[in-house]
Coordinates of C-alpha atoms in Angstrom, one line a residue:
M18 CA 69.4 180.6 153.1
T19 CA 69.3 177.5 151.2
A20 CA 68.6 173.6 152.4
A21 CA 71.5 173.4 151.2
Q22 CA 73.5 176.5 153.2
L23 CA 71.8 174.9 156.0
A24 CA 73.2 171.4 155.8
E25 CA 77.0 173.1 155.7
K26 CA 76.7 174.3 158.9
V27 CA 75.2 170.7 160.6
R28 CA 76.6 168.9 163.2
M29 CA 74.3 166.5 164.1
L30 CA 71.5 165.1 162.7
V31 CA 68.0 164.1 165.2
L32 CA 65.9 161.1 164.1
D33 CA 62.4 160.5 165.1
V34 CA 61.6 156.7 164.6
D35 CA 57.8 155.9 163.5
G36 CA 57.2 157.2 159.7
V37 CA 61.2 158.0 159.6
L38 CA 63.4 154.9 160.1
T39 CA 59.8 152.6 160.2
D40 CA 57.3 153.2 157.9
G41 CA 55.3 154.0 160.8
R42 CA 53.2 150.9 160.9
L43 CA 53.5 148.7 163.6
Y44 CA 52.9 144.9 164.1
Y45 CA 52.5 142.9 167.1
G46 CA 52.7 139.0 168.0
N47 CA 50.5 137.0 169.7
T48 CA 53.0 136.6 172.8
G49 CA 52.8 140.8 173.0
E50 CA 56.2 141.3 171.1
E51 CA 56.1 144.2 168.8
F52 CA 58.6 144.3 165.8
K53 CA 59.5 147.2 163.2
A54 CA 60.9 146.9 160.0
F55 CA 64.3 149.6 159.2
N56 CA 65.7 150.1 155.7
I57 CA 69.2 148.7 155.4
K58 CA 69.7 151.6 152.8
D59 CA 69.5 154.1 155.9
G60 CA 71.4 152.3 157.9
L61 CA 74.3 152.7 155.3
G62 CA 73.6 156.5 155.2
I63 CA 73.3 156.8 158.7
K64 CA 77.1 154.9 158.9
L65 CA 78.3 157.4 156.1
L66 CA 77.1 160.5 158.3
Q67 CA 79.5 159.1 161.1
R68 CA 82.2 158.2 159.7
A69 CA 82.1 161.8 157.9
G70 CA 82.5 163.2 161.6
I71 CA 78.4 164.1 162.2
P72 CA 76.9 161.5 165.2
V73 CA 73.6 160.9 164.7
A74 CA 71.3 160.7 167.6
I75 CA 67.5 159.5 167.6
I76 CA 64.4 160.9 169.7
T77 CA 61.2 158.7 169.8
G78 CA 58.3 159.2 171.6
R79 CA 57.6 155.1 172.2
S80 CA 60.1 153.1 174.2
S81 CA 60.8 149.3 172.1
D82 CA 63.7 146.8 172.6
S83 CA 64.1 146.7 168.3
V84 CA 65.1 150.4 168.5
L85 CA 67.7 149.9 171.4
R86 CA 68.9 146.7 169.3
R87 CA 68.9 149.2 165.8
A88 CA 71.0 152.1 168.0
G89 CA 73.6 149.6 168.9
E90 CA 74.3 147.8 165.2
L91 CA 74.1 151.1 164.2
G92 CA 76.6 153.4 167.1
I93 CA 73.6 155.6 167.6
E94 CA 74.8 156.1 171.3
H95 CA 72.1 158.8 171.7
L96 CA 69.0 157.7 172.1
V97 CA 65.7 158.9 173.9
Q98 CA 63.8 156.8 174.1
G99 CA 59.4 157.7 175.6
R100 CA 59.3 161.1 174.9
E101 CA 56.1 163.0 172.9
D102 CA 58.0 166.5 173.9
K103 CA 60.4 166.3 171.2
L104 CA 61.6 169.7 172.1
T105 CA 62.8 169.0 175.2
A106 CA 64.7 166.1 174.9
L107 CA 66.4 167.7 171.8
R108 CA 67.5 171.4 174.0
E109 CA 68.4 168.5 176.4
L110 CA 70.1 166.1 174.3
C111 CA 72.2 169.4 172.5
E112 CA 73.0 170.5 176.0
R113 CA 74.5 167.6 176.8
C114 CA 76.4 167.2 173.3
E115 CA 77.4 170.9 174.0
I116 CA 76.0 171.8 170.8
S117 CA 73.4 173.9 169.8
P118 CA 69.7 173.2 168.1
Q119 CA 70.6 175.6 165.7
D120 CA 73.4 173.1 164.9
C121 CA 71.6 170.1 164.3
A122 CA 69.5 169.0 161.5
Y123 CA 66.3 167.1 162.7
M124 CA 64.1 164.8 160.8
G125 CA 60.2 164.1 161.3
D126 CA 57.4 163.3 160.1
D127 CA 53.9 164.4 162.1
L128 CA 53.2 167.4 164.4
P129 CA 55.2 165.8 167.6
D130 CA 58.0 166.1 165.9
L131 CA 57.4 169.8 164.4
A132 CA 58.5 172.4 167.1
A133 CA 61.7 170.2 167.0
I134 CA 62.0 170.6 163.5
Q135 CA 61.3 174.6 163.2
A136 CA 64.1 174.7 166.2
A137 CA 66.5 172.8 164.2
G138 CA 69.3 174.5 162.0
L139 CA 68.3 172.0 159.0
G140 CA 64.2 171.1 159.6
M141 CA 63.8 167.6 157.3
T142 CA 60.8 165.4 157.1
V143 CA 60.0 162.5 154.4
A144 CA 57.7 162.4 151.4
D145 CA 55.0 161.5 153.2
G146 CA 55.1 163.5 156.6
A147 CA 52.1 165.2 157.9
G148 CA 51.2 168.3 155.6
A149 CA 51.9 171.2 158.4
V150 CA 55.1 169.4 159.4
R151 CA 56.1 169.5 154.8
A152 CA 55.6 173.3 155.7
A153 CA 57.9 173.8 158.1
A154 CA 60.5 171.2 156.7
D155 CA 63.1 172.9 155.3
W156 CA 63.7 169.9 153.2
C157 CA 61.6 167.1 152.9
S158 CA 62.5 163.7 150.9
E159 CA 61.7 162.3 147.7
A160 CA 61.3 158.4 149.9
A161 CA 58.7 158.0 152.1
G162 CA 59.8 157.3 156.1
G163 CA 60.8 153.5 155.9
A164 CA 61.5 153.5 152.4
G165 CA 65.4 155.6 152.3
A166 CA 64.7 158.8 153.4
V167 CA 67.1 158.7 155.6
R168 CA 69.8 157.8 153.2
E169 CA 68.7 160.9 151.6
A170 CA 69.1 163.0 154.2
C171 CA 72.6 162.1 155.3
E172 CA 73.5 161.9 151.4
F173 CA 71.8 165.8 151.2
I174 CA 74.3 166.6 154.4
L175 CA 77.4 165.1 153.2
V176 CA 76.9 166.5 149.7
A177 CA 76.5 170.4 151.5
Q178 CA 79.7 169.5 153.2
G179 CA 81.8 167.7 150.4
H180 CA 82.0 164.6 152.1
L181 CA 79.8 161.8 149.9
E182 CA 82.5 161.6 146.9
Q183 CA 85.5 160.5 148.9
L184 CA 83.2 158.1 150.8
E185 CA 81.4 156.5 148.0
G186 CA 85.3 156.3 146.3
D187 CA 86.2 154.2 149.5
Y188 CA 83.7 151.6 148.0
R189 CA 85.0 151.4 144.7

């Protein structure tokens, strides 16, 4: 099957954070605070996907207040932080949501994401993802992580499911 055919069946998009929703860099302040930069275009892509009835979830190996805040701003209800075993976390998330990993698109960028990418119905990665991850993924963005790659992924799914044109029309 082509990536577009796999995208037609996606019922949920699951995202990694560092290297996907961000560029993977970590910024630390002098008093211990951590900073992450999120791309606003990715946020709109997530909102468009949600408006089409496709929920978005996050599974990340790190725990961060900034991720909790961004997930809240975007209306992401399923947030799993501090989980290095992404495959187990994906299976648990799918069980809670009463869907199969085959019903999901999973977008990651590095080796901890590899098994989840392979288990998902549509494995996705970013242009600057690790070589093994790019080789295993069904689809790869043109943009790097944190630079609009998630927006690209959202639009790819929306086009495959025939929703993008109508959603864009809401802005005209």
